[in-house]
Structures are given as C-alpha cells and as structure tokens.
Amino acid sequence: MSYVQSIPPHDIEAHLAQHDHKSILRFFTCGSVDDGKSTLIGRLLYDAKLIFEDQLANLGRVGSPGAANGKEIDLALLLDGLEAEREQGITIDVAYRYITTSKRKFIVADTPGHEEYTRNMVTGASTADLAIILIDSRQGILQQTRRHSYIASLLGIRHVVLAVNKIDLVGFQQQVYEEIVADYMVFAKELGFASIRPIPISARDGDNVISASANTPWYRGAALLEYLEAVELDPMDQAKPFRFPVQMVMRPNADFRGYAGQIASGRISVGDPVVVAKSGQRTSVKAIVNYDGELATAGEGEAVTLVLADEVDASRGNMLVAPGARPFVADQFQAHVIWFDSSPMLPGRSYILRTETDSVSAMVTALKHQVNINSCIREAAKSLQMNEVGVCNISTQAPIAFDAYTDNRATGNFIIVDRVTNATVGAGLIDFPLRRADNVHWHALEVNKSARSALKNQLPAVLWFTGLSGSGKSTIANELDRILHAQGKHAYLLDGDNVRHGLNRDLGFTEEDRVENIRRVAEVAKLMADAGLIVLVSFISPFRDERRMARELMDEGEFIEIFVDTPLDECARRDPKGLYEKALAGRIANFTGVSSPYEAPENPELHIRTVGQEPSDLALAIEEFLERRMESK
C-alpha cells in the first residue's frame, strides 16, 4: 500500500484545497525505554513512503548498534537525531514529524521513555489529541507504562492506542497479547480515557503498522495507520468562552495600538465586547489584524492583533476574555503538580510560576497528597521527588488569570521554574481556585508603618543573621540588641532556638521543615517591621532560596543580610551546645555543615568574619551601619 499520490498538473489547486480541508491529528508515542517508540514512527514513515531519498540514504550511512548486521535499516534513527541519542540508543529530546496521507494530516511527537526525561514526555503530550502507549510483549506493563499513562490522563488525553509491540519476538502468541491487554484495562479503568484501542504490532517488521499482518490472523481489527486515519476525536469546541492571553502590546506608530497574541479558545468578531480579565475593564473589538490585513472574525489557534475601541490597561500576562464567562482571577488555587527535578519540591520554598504569558513568584503552601502511579492511590507526603505527581495548594505573589485545566488546557496549565538555575523543575494543571482567595481581603489600616516608625524615630529593618551553628550569630545579635535598647531604639531579637520552643515547636530538622521554619519567622519579621521595629533574626537559614524568599517579603532596602562567617573547624571547636560532637558521631541527622549543606550568601549587605574579633566590636560595626542608613534617608 502506498500513501504517495501522483497529482496531475491541472489538479494542483484542487489538491491543495482538499489538503487544506483534511482534519489534523496530533499524537505522541510513549512508554518505557526500548519499547520501540522511535522505531514505530520510523516504520510508519518508511512503509507509507513518507521519507525523502536523502534521509533514507543517510540512514544507510549512519549505522548503529541496532543495525549492526548491516542488512536492516535502524528506523529509530529517523527520529533520534542527537548524537547522544544515537550513542546510547535512547530518545532524549522530543522529535516532531509532520506527515500527511490521503485522508488526514498528522503531527507526531516521539517522546523519550527514560524516567530522567519525563519533562520532555510531558512537553510532547501537552498538545496531543491521542497517545500511542507502547508495551514490549516480552516485558508486559512496566512502571514507565503506568507513569506515562497516568500523565497522559492528567493532561486530558482522551484516546489511547495500546500498541503491544515486538509481538514477533513472542511468536505472535495471541495469549500473550490478550493477557497484556487485560492487565492494562484493569490498570486504566480509573484513568478516564474515552477509548483504548489495543493493536498487536511489530514495529521492526511492520506487522499491523500500515496494513493487516498475515502473522496475526487472530487479530481482526484495523492496522495502526488505518485506525489513526479514522479515529474520531472530540470536535473543537468553538462555543468555549473567548480567551486571548496578551503576549505583547503593538505600537508601531502613534496612531496604532494593538494587543498581539494567539486565541486560546472561542471566537471573536469585530464589534464584540471583551473584558480585561484582571481589572474587569470593559471595551469592544474595533479591528482584528493579522499579517494579511484586517479580518472580520478569528477563532481558536489563530495569531492576531486586536485593536480595541477604548484605552485599557492590559499588557503581557493579562487576558482579554468574554464578558459573560470570565476566568478565575486569584492568588491561591489547587493544582496537580508533576515534579521533574532531582531536588525535591518543598512546600514553603519560593519558585517562579509561569502561565501562558504570565510570570509571578509562587510557593506551594501545602502538599495535600501524592499519587501512587502504580495504584492511583493517594498517599501522604511532605515533598515530591523527581517524577512524582502530587496535589498541592499554591499561593502566588500576585493574582493571575486562569481556567480549570479540565475546562481549558491552554489557560489552565503552568510550569514551575527554579529561581537560581532558571531550570523548569515542574509542571502543573490547575484544578480550581481556593475559596479563601475570594473571601480573604486586606483590611486598610489607618495607622501605617511610616507613622509607627516616625513615632519611634527609627527606620524599620530586618537584620538577618545567617551562618553555621556556633558561628556567633546569636551572641552578636544579642549584643546589638543591648546597644540599640540602650539608645532607646525599639528592637526585638528572634532567635532560632527560642522560636522553636513556641511558634515552630512542631517542626523538625528535615529539609522540608527547615523551609517552613524560615517561612514562618520571615512572616513574623515582616509583621514586626510593619510595626516600625528593628528586627534581629538569628537563624542558621542554610538555603539561599529561603533567604531570598524572606528578602522579597520586605520592602525595598528593609532586608539586611548579615553573613556571620566562621569556619566550620572554629565552630566545631567552640561547640557551645555540644552539637558538633554529636553530629560528627552520627547522633544528629541533617546537621548543617556536617550532614546537611550550608549555602553561603553571595551578596550579603554585611559580611563579618568572627575569628579574632570580639562580638561587641562586631555589634558596634553593625550599629554604625544602621546609623549611616538612617542618615542617608
């Protein structure tokens, strides 16, 4: 069977018109390593004669361990283009192919099966309509099969092809095929797929890939390509509310102001009313412009520029939406989170959350539970490790506009970015806003921070002492507190040990608890600074992320980081509480500097070295710093 059509010269325009009206199917392949994902796509392209001659010739020259006998073409090389992929014989990056047959157009994403590259699998699946989940007939269902199936379900994939591959290597046994299908159906019962179509295939030899195989007479269903050409998808819902995330404001000259972006859902016509999601400002569409000129109407997926009838405050990160069906605008919501990074996700740690066009500081305020991908059972957890999925409450520093992911895939998702490395460490699917985001509001106070600090004749500040245990933080902070008190200043010392006797007595010393420990004391320090106080915070606070989070809570210039720099050996020699002796003997777990890391400040406002110095002299130096700060205001 050939899918290449010869087109008479006089029929070119008719052919192009027919081509434009073909439906398009986006699908991706997933499954465990060596289940044959890349080989299947390569076989599909090869047998359908959708490979150019030079590509085929290049395959013959490249060779690979998989084609070591020199007689077979390694079809996986059509997709695995990276040198590292060819060396290791695995897929790392997502490879996209655009193909067309006489009945349909396809965008294919070949995604990696290795656990380490789950983020790339999520990327490939995020825009797909259908998943081909491959299973090696000799291995059966593996953990990655379950993980990828669960993620596909989470991402809203409704249709699945269960490709039971390498059926030739088990002698085309019907029993093996039926047992795998039965096991998968039991597992997938709770995943909510609309359809699951099992097909026995041999990607290497082409059995049941584009045509029925004589080697599986017991299989009466369609071959893979035949099924992909015919499968009916959920029709695009043009009745969905209009959503237009603003990507940029276009101002090529003084007479034109337009809002550029891609329509995420619904349709818009000239004259239609719209609302700016975050502010609620109402206006209407004066013109719709694209590269070819003005349009009367535009729909989902089209990239256009909207000219509005009125001047409104809308910029990147905001949305223009239908007045009668607005998105949520909130700073707290529940979401399913898939964690990608080798460092665990910690509630209380500050990250950057990015939606389609918005970017805002955010933290996970609570990990409600994680999901066991083998059983889909909810389990208690305090953090998410790499490739784990959990349900979290998330708080953002500013409100964002969003829909529930189940209502709108484009405006209901986000990624989580590490603030230091700028790496994408997680992805999330929003479930719903938290009710307290609507019910809890700031209450305006008559007496503010300026009035309180003016009464005290001082500038509020948060002096954040950080350093190893035994470095002298509390000693210096206590001496500074005494000096400030003698001068009539209003100050208060928050000491790490003291706070753990009350506010933080329920916290231990795991990484998760340490993050929460700092979050709580930072919030308390913020309230005290708001009261006009000079707050001395003496906490080891070993992680930069948490110190950065505390800094961002305070007003500009209010957070003063003081690095109390004492070498570990000197701290261990001092050992005022006998803790180093116990930690070095292995009797204290997660002890900073011994069995848990300390991340020294990179740019502290004050860096004081304690060896050879008296605490009183160092405290006076800090007091002089405060005096100069006061005089400069």
XYZ file of C-alpha atoms in Angstrom:
633
model
C 0.000 0.000 0.000
C 1.369 3.408 -0.941
C 0.285 6.681 0.534
C 2.115 8.777 -2.050
C -0.266 10.289 -4.570
C 0.580 11.377 -8.099
C -1.088 14.706 -8.832
C -1.962 15.707 -12.397
C -0.640 19.253 -13.073
C -4.119 20.654 -13.717
C -5.358 19.311 -10.353
C -2.794 21.025 -8.142
C -5.147 23.714 -6.908
C -7.900 21.182 -6.261
C -5.390 19.010 -4.410
C -4.270 21.929 -2.250
C -7.886 22.806 -1.468
C -8.565 19.204 -0.487
C -5.381 19.174 1.601
C -6.480 22.287 3.489
C -9.749 20.655 4.488
C -8.223 17.464 5.888
C -8.572 17.062 9.611
C -5.391 17.077 11.673
C -4.492 14.595 14.400
C -1.775 15.333 16.944
C -0.468 12.215 18.606
C 2.589 11.131 20.521
C 4.302 7.870 21.384
C 5.253 6.961 24.926
C 6.151 4.004 27.093
C 9.250 2.567 28.684
C 12.800 2.578 27.319
C 13.301 0.148 24.408
C 9.592 -0.416 23.872
C 10.135 0.662 20.249
C 8.602 4.135 20.092
C 11.054 5.698 17.636
C 11.180 2.520 15.563
C 7.389 2.525 15.260
C 7.280 6.093 13.937
C 10.191 5.324 11.619
C 8.392 2.233 10.324
C 5.211 4.250 9.807
C 7.080 6.817 7.737
C 9.060 4.191 5.819
C 6.163 1.926 4.858
C 3.939 4.859 3.945
C 6.770 6.119 1.717
C 6.955 9.416 3.549
C 10.768 9.501 3.741
C 12.880 11.505 1.307
C 15.628 9.710 -0.606
C 18.429 11.646 1.074
C 17.060 10.799 4.522
C 16.974 7.139 3.597
C 20.478 7.276 2.195
C 21.703 8.960 5.352
C 20.253 6.162 7.455
C 22.281 3.665 5.457
C 25.487 5.541 6.134
C 24.987 6.233 9.811
C 24.537 2.758 11.148
C 24.140 1.958 14.799
C 24.432 -0.939 17.202
C 20.810 -1.677 16.348
C 21.710 -2.149 12.706
C 24.876 -3.984 13.336
C 24.117 -6.791 10.904
C 24.326 -4.259 8.080
C 21.133 -5.597 6.464
C 18.486 -3.719 8.353
C 17.851 -0.041 8.497
C 17.624 1.329 12.012
C 14.363 3.228 11.596
C 14.687 4.803 15.026
C 17.446 6.995 13.611
C 14.805 8.900 11.647
C 13.655 10.385 14.940
C 16.702 10.144 17.190
C 18.840 12.882 15.667
C 21.003 13.890 18.631
C 24.468 12.364 18.822
C 23.817 11.358 22.438
C 20.611 9.590 21.367
C 22.424 7.590 18.687
C 25.291 6.688 21.014
C 23.004 5.482 23.783
C 20.224 4.094 21.603
C 17.576 6.040 23.528
C 15.345 9.017 22.841
C 16.201 12.129 24.853
C 14.572 15.091 23.132
C 11.075 15.302 21.658
C 11.138 14.772 17.874
C 8.230 16.141 15.851
C 7.232 14.976 12.378
C 4.547 16.419 10.142
C 3.075 13.847 7.787
C 0.011 13.598 5.586
C -1.895 10.797 3.917
C -4.790 10.882 1.502
C -7.233 11.026 4.435
C -5.628 13.025 7.201
C -2.759 15.212 8.368
C -0.690 14.242 11.396
C 1.710 15.932 13.786
C 3.682 13.199 15.525
C 5.737 13.659 18.686
C 8.220 10.934 19.569
C 8.863 11.320 23.305
C 11.554 9.726 25.489
C 10.842 6.715 27.660
C 13.657 7.175 30.151
C 12.452 8.326 33.560
C 15.009 11.142 33.652
C 13.405 12.803 30.637
C 9.813 12.751 31.815
C 9.667 16.539 31.349
C 10.213 16.054 27.608
C 7.452 13.456 27.529
C 5.092 15.954 29.175
C 6.093 18.611 26.635
C 5.265 16.297 23.731
C 1.998 15.183 25.273
C 0.757 18.632 26.247
C -0.651 19.445 22.799
C -1.620 15.935 21.683
C -5.095 14.514 20.996
C -4.120 10.840 21.156
C -1.420 8.748 22.824
C 0.197 5.619 21.430
C 1.371 3.742 24.507
C 3.837 1.023 23.580
C 4.400 -2.135 25.584
C 7.138 -4.668 24.920
C 5.370 -8.049 24.603
C 8.214 -9.724 26.470
C 8.134 -7.286 29.405
C 4.463 -6.512 29.876
C 3.338 -3.418 31.757
C 6.238 -1.579 33.428
C 6.382 1.355 35.818
C 7.017 3.826 32.985
C 3.960 2.441 31.177
C 1.869 3.320 34.214
C 3.556 6.688 34.743
C 3.109 7.794 31.130
C -0.487 6.557 31.086
C -1.283 8.496 34.241
C 0.383 11.656 32.927
C -1.468 11.307 29.608
C -4.725 11.048 31.534
C -3.767 14.033 33.679
C -3.030 16.104 30.573
C -6.511 15.443 29.234
C -5.640 12.901 26.525
C -8.917 11.145 25.751
C -7.906 8.492 23.216
C -5.230 5.823 23.542
C -3.764 3.227 21.217
C -2.266 0.383 23.218
C 0.458 -0.840 20.847
C 1.581 -4.272 22.051
C 4.940 -4.230 20.270
C 7.523 -6.903 19.460
C 4.765 -9.429 19.090
C 7.083 -11.275 16.669
C 9.534 -11.938 19.496
C 6.911 -13.948 21.402
C 5.951 -15.960 18.328
C 2.832 -13.896 17.550
C 1.087 -15.547 20.501
C -2.487 -14.378 20.929
C -2.445 -15.374 24.622
C 0.459 -13.031 25.419
C -1.313 -10.174 23.672
C -4.624 -10.782 25.442
C -3.004 -11.034 28.887
C -1.226 -7.689 28.417
C -4.407 -6.030 27.169
C -6.416 -7.428 30.099
C -3.820 -6.196 32.628
C -3.757 -2.741 31.086
C -7.537 -2.440 31.005
C -7.683 -3.164 34.731
C -4.990 -0.559 35.433
C -6.517 2.103 33.150
C -10.055 1.718 34.470
C -9.670 4.742 36.757
C -7.872 6.962 34.228
C -10.957 8.097 32.354
C -9.860 7.514 28.758
C -12.738 7.749 26.261
C -11.290 4.967 24.107
C -8.452 2.442 24.315
C -7.666 0.581 21.082
C -5.231 -2.326 21.512
C -3.250 -3.397 18.426
C -0.590 -6.147 18.238
C 2.344 -4.861 16.201
C 5.916 -5.442 15.241
C 7.433 -2.016 14.627
C 10.636 -3.567 13.353
C 8.972 -5.741 10.695
C 5.840 -3.664 10.073
C 3.183 -6.148 11.220
C -0.153 -4.293 11.600
C 1.519 -0.900 11.206
C 0.019 0.288 7.924
C -1.729 -2.925 6.866
C -3.050 -6.103 8.441
C -0.419 -8.775 9.068
C -0.775 -12.372 7.951
C 1.189 -13.340 11.069
C -1.709 -12.362 13.368
C -4.786 -13.943 11.769
C -6.461 -13.903 15.199
C -6.473 -10.081 15.201
C -9.491 -8.701 13.306
C -9.104 -5.007 13.988
C -7.639 -2.173 11.950
C -3.928 -1.661 11.416
C -2.365 1.284 13.228
C -2.345 3.823 10.382
C -5.812 2.779 9.272
C -7.076 3.422 12.797
C -5.279 6.770 13.083
C -6.860 7.933 9.837
C -10.335 7.010 11.026
C -10.404 7.683 14.764
C -12.989 10.311 15.639
C -11.857 12.983 18.045
C -13.858 15.328 20.144
C -14.802 18.234 17.851
C -13.139 21.568 18.539
C -15.498 23.368 20.829
C -15.984 26.790 19.227
C -18.577 27.501 21.905
C -15.829 27.710 24.526
C -15.520 31.152 26.088
C -13.196 33.534 24.303
C -9.699 33.634 25.795
C -6.906 35.813 24.425
C -3.692 35.861 26.508
C -1.885 39.086 25.632
C 1.662 38.393 24.510
C 2.679 41.962 23.683
C 1.340 45.429 23.027
C 1.973 46.539 19.432
C 2.713 50.240 18.939
C 4.431 50.637 15.548
C 3.417 54.314 15.435
C 1.447 56.895 17.430
C -1.792 56.040 15.615
C -1.875 52.306 16.260
C -2.178 50.362 19.490
C -2.998 46.663 19.317
C -2.740 43.607 21.526
C -0.943 40.669 19.910
C -1.381 37.030 20.871
C -2.878 33.682 19.939
C -6.543 32.951 20.590
C -6.543 30.206 23.201
C -10.236 29.355 22.801
C -13.505 30.586 21.316
C -14.068 33.099 18.523
C -14.037 36.885 18.301
C -15.540 39.264 15.745
C -15.268 42.972 15.137
C -17.691 44.761 17.461
C -17.735 42.003 20.098
C -17.450 43.160 23.720
C -14.411 41.994 25.732
C -13.188 42.406 29.296
C -9.653 42.739 30.655
C -9.527 39.719 32.974
C -7.560 41.169 35.902
C -9.090 44.661 36.067
C -12.591 43.970 34.751
C -12.390 46.932 32.317
C -14.931 46.565 29.510
C -14.429 47.564 25.894
C -15.070 46.152 22.406
C -13.055 44.961 19.446
C -12.515 47.725 16.888
C -10.426 45.678 14.454
C -8.781 42.278 14.062
C -5.460 42.348 12.224
C -3.072 39.686 11.011
C -0.191 39.556 8.546
C -2.520 39.642 5.529
C -4.660 42.551 6.688
C -7.897 43.021 8.592
C -10.274 40.166 9.428
C -13.964 40.180 10.303
C -13.605 37.265 12.698
C -10.954 34.911 14.108
C -11.011 31.684 16.093
C -9.031 29.337 18.328
C -5.419 28.872 17.353
C -5.148 31.985 15.173
C -2.404 34.520 15.914
C -3.872 38.005 15.567
C -3.650 41.539 16.875
C -6.785 43.026 18.431
C -7.416 46.757 18.253
C -9.787 47.877 20.998
C -12.316 50.690 20.962
C -11.070 52.178 24.254
C -7.765 52.729 26.006
C -7.463 49.995 28.636
C -4.692 48.818 30.904
C -3.716 45.425 29.509
C -0.244 44.032 28.957
C 1.624 40.725 28.779
C 0.320 38.406 31.469
C -3.253 39.620 31.232
C -6.118 38.188 29.159
C -8.905 39.643 27.055
C -11.973 37.489 27.665
C -15.680 37.147 27.007
C -17.668 39.360 29.443
C -20.223 36.657 30.173
C -17.732 33.888 31.023
C -14.710 35.272 32.779
C -11.753 33.193 34.008
C -10.794 32.973 37.654
C -8.514 35.707 38.962
C -6.933 34.558 42.204
C -3.640 34.201 44.042
C -4.401 30.809 45.606
C -5.501 27.626 43.899
C -5.245 23.837 43.936
C -3.288 22.085 41.204
C -1.864 18.708 40.190
C 1.918 19.073 40.003
C 4.357 16.803 38.138
C 7.858 17.238 39.543
C 10.846 16.932 37.168
C 13.894 17.970 39.153
C 16.345 15.832 41.096
C 15.990 18.255 44.017
C 12.642 17.662 45.716
C 9.729 20.057 45.660
C 9.468 21.625 49.101
C 6.354 23.366 50.428
C 7.258 26.872 51.559
C 10.112 27.327 49.054
C 9.785 30.201 46.614
C 9.670 29.385 42.877
C 8.695 31.236 39.691
C 5.351 30.188 38.235
C 4.792 30.803 34.520
C 1.480 30.510 32.729
C 0.940 31.025 29.005
C 2.090 34.653 29.245
C 2.291 35.498 32.949
C 5.197 35.072 35.350
C 4.959 35.503 39.110
C 6.649 34.400 42.333
C 4.846 31.489 43.964
C 5.158 28.866 46.644
C 3.491 25.577 47.447
C 1.680 26.265 50.685
C 0.569 22.669 51.205
C 1.215 19.297 49.613
C -2.154 17.637 50.157
C -1.051 14.213 48.908
C 0.985 12.490 46.260
C -0.412 9.963 43.805
C 0.976 6.441 43.650
C 1.201 5.916 39.892
C 1.084 2.137 40.237
C -2.202 2.071 42.098
C -3.531 5.643 41.641
C -3.940 5.712 45.440
C -3.418 8.962 47.346
C -0.527 8.841 49.807
C 0.639 11.290 52.451
C 3.895 13.080 51.651
C 5.917 16.083 52.788
C 7.728 16.632 49.477
C 7.668 15.482 45.857
C 10.656 13.657 44.441
C 11.592 13.585 40.751
C 8.801 12.246 38.507
C 6.275 12.110 41.322
C 2.818 13.611 40.994
C 1.019 15.395 43.806
C -1.933 17.632 44.564
C -0.851 20.976 46.020
C -2.219 24.276 47.214
C -0.276 27.083 45.565
C -0.056 30.737 46.521
C 1.210 33.377 44.086
C 2.606 36.771 44.996
C 0.064 38.486 42.727
C -3.287 37.298 41.317
C -3.200 35.510 37.967
C -5.995 34.829 35.470
C -6.689 31.166 34.725
C -9.281 28.483 33.993
C -9.516 24.987 35.380
C -7.383 22.699 33.186
C -10.353 20.447 32.530
C -12.175 23.460 31.037
C -9.301 24.914 29.053
C -5.942 23.216 28.502
C -4.294 26.415 27.233
C -5.184 28.686 30.156
C -5.201 26.070 32.916
C -1.566 24.978 32.958
C 1.729 26.359 34.220
C 5.351 25.463 34.685
C 7.485 25.917 37.790
C 10.950 27.433 37.396
C 13.824 27.329 39.881
C 14.817 30.866 40.851
C 18.559 30.142 40.890
C 19.153 27.810 37.949
C 16.226 29.040 35.830
C 15.526 25.382 35.035
C 11.986 24.086 34.610
C 11.515 21.890 37.658
C 7.805 21.082 37.470
C 4.548 21.475 35.615
C 1.057 21.958 36.947
C -2.557 21.613 35.950
C -4.934 23.910 37.828
C -7.956 22.296 39.461
C -9.798 25.250 40.992
C -9.217 28.486 42.933
C -9.296 28.220 46.695
C -12.339 29.778 48.228
C -10.303 31.712 50.754
C -8.722 33.611 47.820
C -12.126 35.208 47.284
C -13.149 35.552 50.901
C -9.986 36.958 52.468
C -9.097 40.586 51.720
C -6.596 43.095 53.014
C -8.139 45.448 55.551
C -6.856 49.015 55.190
C -5.389 50.345 58.458
C -5.414 53.990 59.499
C -2.000 53.839 61.182
C 0.691 52.602 58.825
C 4.333 51.621 59.000
C 5.626 55.149 58.344
C 3.546 56.592 61.190
C 4.721 53.936 63.627
C 8.407 54.261 62.740
C 8.224 58.065 62.818
C 6.852 57.851 66.363
C 9.875 55.756 67.307
C 12.281 57.996 65.353
C 13.836 54.999 63.598
C 13.790 53.170 60.284
C 12.254 49.702 60.432
C 14.646 46.988 59.312
C 15.080 43.233 59.345
C 18.679 42.309 60.178
C 19.001 38.692 59.044
C 21.961 36.959 60.735
C 22.904 33.755 58.900
C 25.804 31.380 59.483
C 26.729 27.965 60.823
C 25.708 26.786 64.251
C 28.276 28.171 66.696
C 29.349 30.962 64.344
C 28.332 33.631 66.861
C 25.105 34.874 65.298
C 23.044 34.962 68.468
C 25.905 36.356 70.565
C 26.439 39.280 68.185
C 22.701 39.840 67.689
C 22.150 39.829 71.452
C 24.953 42.399 71.931
C 23.466 44.591 69.176
C 20.028 44.305 70.790
C 21.528 45.540 74.066
C 23.206 48.522 72.338
C 20.001 49.515 70.494
C 17.990 49.230 73.699
C 20.443 51.500 75.493
C 19.985 54.050 72.701
C 16.200 53.986 73.122
C 15.609 52.092 69.886
C 12.721 49.658 69.606
C 14.158 46.315 68.550
C 13.405 42.630 69.049
C 15.546 39.536 68.624
C 14.027 36.425 67.018
C 16.388 33.598 67.911
C 16.173 30.257 66.130
C 16.249 28.136 69.285
C 13.775 30.343 71.129
C 11.240 30.310 68.309
C 11.403 26.524 68.199
C 10.096 26.436 71.757
C 6.815 28.004 70.651
C 5.759 29.034 67.151
C 7.881 26.366 65.435
C 7.872 23.660 68.083
C 6.097 21.284 65.710
C 8.924 21.406 63.156
C 11.905 19.073 62.913
C 15.154 19.466 61.030
C 14.365 17.849 57.690
C 14.819 19.982 54.592
C 11.037 20.417 54.352
C 10.713 21.539 57.979
C 13.630 23.928 57.668
C 11.938 25.641 54.741
C 8.737 26.024 56.767
C 10.769 27.199 59.776
C 12.175 30.104 57.757
C 8.859 30.919 56.085
C 7.127 31.353 59.435
C 9.821 33.501 61.040
C 10.063 35.640 57.887
C 6.337 36.347 58.085
C 6.673 37.265 61.776
C 9.629 39.545 60.988
C 7.574 41.242 58.285
C 4.779 41.991 60.769
C 7.284 43.380 63.302
C 8.900 45.587 60.653
C 5.426 46.791 59.742
C 5.053 47.792 63.383
C 8.123 50.009 62.945
C 10.548 47.749 64.818
C 14.164 46.890 64.098
C 14.015 43.096 63.924
C 17.079 40.959 64.567
C 16.648 37.452 63.128
C 19.285 34.938 64.178
C 18.707 31.753 62.218
C 21.147 29.388 60.523
C 18.833 29.633 57.469
C 21.133 27.450 55.366
C 19.408 27.752 51.969
C 19.638 30.750 49.626
C 16.131 30.182 48.295
C 14.553 30.746 51.709
C 16.679 33.806 52.476
C 15.670 35.189 49.085
C 12.037 34.451 49.909
C 12.398 36.375 53.192
C 14.047 39.303 51.378
C 11.213 39.502 48.860
C 8.648 39.727 51.667
C 10.136 43.001 52.896
C 10.033 46.452 51.373
C 12.924 47.660 49.233
C 16.070 48.184 51.320
C 14.480 46.844 54.502
C 16.122 43.400 54.467
C 19.764 43.461 55.589
C 21.532 40.131 55.211
C 24.453 39.673 57.608
C 26.745 36.749 56.890
C 28.394 35.688 60.160
C 31.382 33.973 58.599
C 33.098 31.498 60.905
C 34.959 28.448 59.540
C 33.442 25.053 60.306
C 36.527 23.973 62.280
C 36.250 27.027 64.515
C 32.512 26.422 65.036
C 33.244 22.799 65.963
C 35.976 23.935 68.355
C 33.623 26.356 70.059
C 30.698 23.887 70.061
C 28.804 25.825 72.787
C 25.943 23.309 72.866
C 27.925 20.130 72.246
C 26.069 19.605 68.981
C 29.072 19.182 66.669
C 30.407 16.343 68.786
C 27.078 14.530 68.457
C 26.715 15.331 64.753
C 30.236 14.156 63.902
C 29.500 10.962 65.820
C 26.412 10.436 63.685
C 23.971 11.000 66.534
C 22.305 14.087 64.943
C 20.899 13.825 61.440
C 20.709 16.734 58.952
C 23.171 18.895 60.886
C 24.189 21.934 58.836
C 27.828 21.851 57.771
C 28.215 18.185 58.702
C 25.428 16.154 57.126
C 23.390 18.937 55.541
C 24.698 21.729 53.262
C 25.066 25.405 54.069
C 24.730 27.786 51.121
C 26.746 30.894 51.932
C 25.282 34.278 50.889
C 26.557 35.551 47.545
C 25.950 39.270 48.041
C 25.166 39.994 51.711
C 24.787 43.592 52.832
C 27.299 42.865 55.631
C 29.966 40.160 55.702
C 31.561 39.850 59.120
C 34.367 37.455 59.955
C 34.412 36.497 63.618
C 37.798 34.831 64.106
C 39.985 37.135 66.178
C 37.132 39.616 66.690
C 35.128 40.465 69.796
C 31.316 40.190 69.486
C 30.908 43.667 70.989
C 33.131 45.220 68.285
C 31.170 43.461 65.542
C 27.881 44.584 67.078
C 29.126 48.194 67.141
C 30.098 47.915 63.471
C 26.551 46.849 62.629
C 25.122 49.656 64.746
C 27.266 52.149 62.792
C 25.892 50.668 59.576
C 22.371 51.353 60.853
C 23.319 54.926 61.764
C 24.644 55.601 58.254
C 21.482 54.040 56.796
C 19.345 56.343 58.959
C 21.354 59.423 57.939
C 21.072 58.634 54.240
C 17.258 58.636 54.379
